[in-house]
XYZ file of N, CA and C in Angstrom:
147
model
N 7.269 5.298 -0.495
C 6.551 6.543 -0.615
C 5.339 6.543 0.321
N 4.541 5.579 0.250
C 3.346 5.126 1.263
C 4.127 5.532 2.929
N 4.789 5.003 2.742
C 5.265 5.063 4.367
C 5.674 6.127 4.777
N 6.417 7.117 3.854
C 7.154 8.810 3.943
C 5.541 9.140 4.464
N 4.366 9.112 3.598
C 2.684 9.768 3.765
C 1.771 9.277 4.408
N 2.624 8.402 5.150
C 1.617 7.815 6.400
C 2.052 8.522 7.531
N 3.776 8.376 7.873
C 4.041 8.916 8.489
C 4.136 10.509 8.943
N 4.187 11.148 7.589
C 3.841 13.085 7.672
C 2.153 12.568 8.138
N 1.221 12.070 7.636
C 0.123 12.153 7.726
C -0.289 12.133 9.365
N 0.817 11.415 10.384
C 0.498 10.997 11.499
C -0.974 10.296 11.972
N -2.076 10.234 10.847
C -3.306 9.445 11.638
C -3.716 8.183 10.759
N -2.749 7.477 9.883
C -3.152 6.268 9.651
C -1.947 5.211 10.407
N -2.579 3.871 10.802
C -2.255 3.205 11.996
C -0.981 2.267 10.909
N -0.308 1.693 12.020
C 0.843 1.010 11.712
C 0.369 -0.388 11.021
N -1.007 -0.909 11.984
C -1.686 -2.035 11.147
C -2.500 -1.692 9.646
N -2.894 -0.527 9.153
C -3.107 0.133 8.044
C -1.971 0.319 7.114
N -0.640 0.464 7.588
C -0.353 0.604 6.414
C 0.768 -0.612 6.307
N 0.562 -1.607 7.178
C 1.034 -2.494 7.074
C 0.401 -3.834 5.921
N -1.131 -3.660 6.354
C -1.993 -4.368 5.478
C -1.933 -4.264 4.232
N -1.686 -2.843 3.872
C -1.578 -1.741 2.788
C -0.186 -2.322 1.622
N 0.738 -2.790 2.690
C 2.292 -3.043 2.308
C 1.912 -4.722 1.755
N 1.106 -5.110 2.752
C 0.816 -6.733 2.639
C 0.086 -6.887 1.376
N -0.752 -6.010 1.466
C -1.643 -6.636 0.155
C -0.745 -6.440 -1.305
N -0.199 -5.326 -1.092
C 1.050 -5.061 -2.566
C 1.849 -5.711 -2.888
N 2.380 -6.751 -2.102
C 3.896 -7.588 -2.261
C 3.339 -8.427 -3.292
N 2.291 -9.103 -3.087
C 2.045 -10.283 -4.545
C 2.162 -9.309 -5.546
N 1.626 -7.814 -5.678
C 1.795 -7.286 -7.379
C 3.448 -6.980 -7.944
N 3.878 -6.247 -6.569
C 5.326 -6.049 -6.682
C 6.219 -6.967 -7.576
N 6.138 -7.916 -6.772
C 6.685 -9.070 -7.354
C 6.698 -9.635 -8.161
N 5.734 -9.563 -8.797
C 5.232 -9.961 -10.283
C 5.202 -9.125 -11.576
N 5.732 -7.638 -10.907
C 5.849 -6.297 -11.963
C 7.148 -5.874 -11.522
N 8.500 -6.650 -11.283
C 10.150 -6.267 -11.662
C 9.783 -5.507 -10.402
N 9.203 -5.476 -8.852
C 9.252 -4.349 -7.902
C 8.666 -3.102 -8.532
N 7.623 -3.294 -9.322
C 7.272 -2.124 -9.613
C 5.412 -1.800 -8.780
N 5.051 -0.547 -8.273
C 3.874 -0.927 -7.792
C 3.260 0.612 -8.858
N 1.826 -0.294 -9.445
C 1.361 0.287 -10.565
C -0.165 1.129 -10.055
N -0.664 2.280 -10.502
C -2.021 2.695 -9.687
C -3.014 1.531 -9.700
N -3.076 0.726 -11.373
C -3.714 -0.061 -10.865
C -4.293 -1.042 -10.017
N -2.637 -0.975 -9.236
C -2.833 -2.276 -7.578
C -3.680 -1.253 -7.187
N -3.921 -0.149 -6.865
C -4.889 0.457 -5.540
C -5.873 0.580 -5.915
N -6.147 0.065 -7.284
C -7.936 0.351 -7.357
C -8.736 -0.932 -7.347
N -8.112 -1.877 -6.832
C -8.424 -3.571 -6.697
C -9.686 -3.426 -5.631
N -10.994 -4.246 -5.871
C -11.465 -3.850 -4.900
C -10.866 -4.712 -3.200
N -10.117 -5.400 -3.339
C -9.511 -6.098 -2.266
C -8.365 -5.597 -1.527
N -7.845 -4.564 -2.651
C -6.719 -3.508 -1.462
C -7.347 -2.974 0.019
N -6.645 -2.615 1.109
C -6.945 -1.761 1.967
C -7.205 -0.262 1.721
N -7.699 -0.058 2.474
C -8.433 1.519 1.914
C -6.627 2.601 2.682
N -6.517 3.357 2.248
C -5.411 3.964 2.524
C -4.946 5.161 3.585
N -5.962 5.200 3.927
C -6.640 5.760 5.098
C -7.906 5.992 5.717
C-alpha cells in the first residue's frame, strides 16, 4: 500500500520509502506479516514523507 502512495504521490524518494520498508520488516515479521499503525508511530520509524 506504501508503495501504490509513494508512487501516485511522485515526490517521496526511492531511498525514503525504502528505509520506510526497512524499518517495518522486524515488526512484520513478528505480527504473522501483519503491519500495525502502531509500527509508524515508533519514534525510530522514517518519517513518510
Amino acid at each position: 500500500m506504501y508503495q501504490f502512495l509513494a508512487e501516485v504521490d511522485g515526490e517521496i524518494s526511492n531511498q525514503k520509502y525504502t528505509d520506510v520498508i526497512s524499518f517495518l520488516q522486524d515488526d512484520v515479521d513478528k505480527q504473522d506479516g501483519y503491519v500495525m499503525p502502531r509500527n509508524f508511530l515508533s519514534n525510530s520509524c522514517p518519517m513518510l514523507s
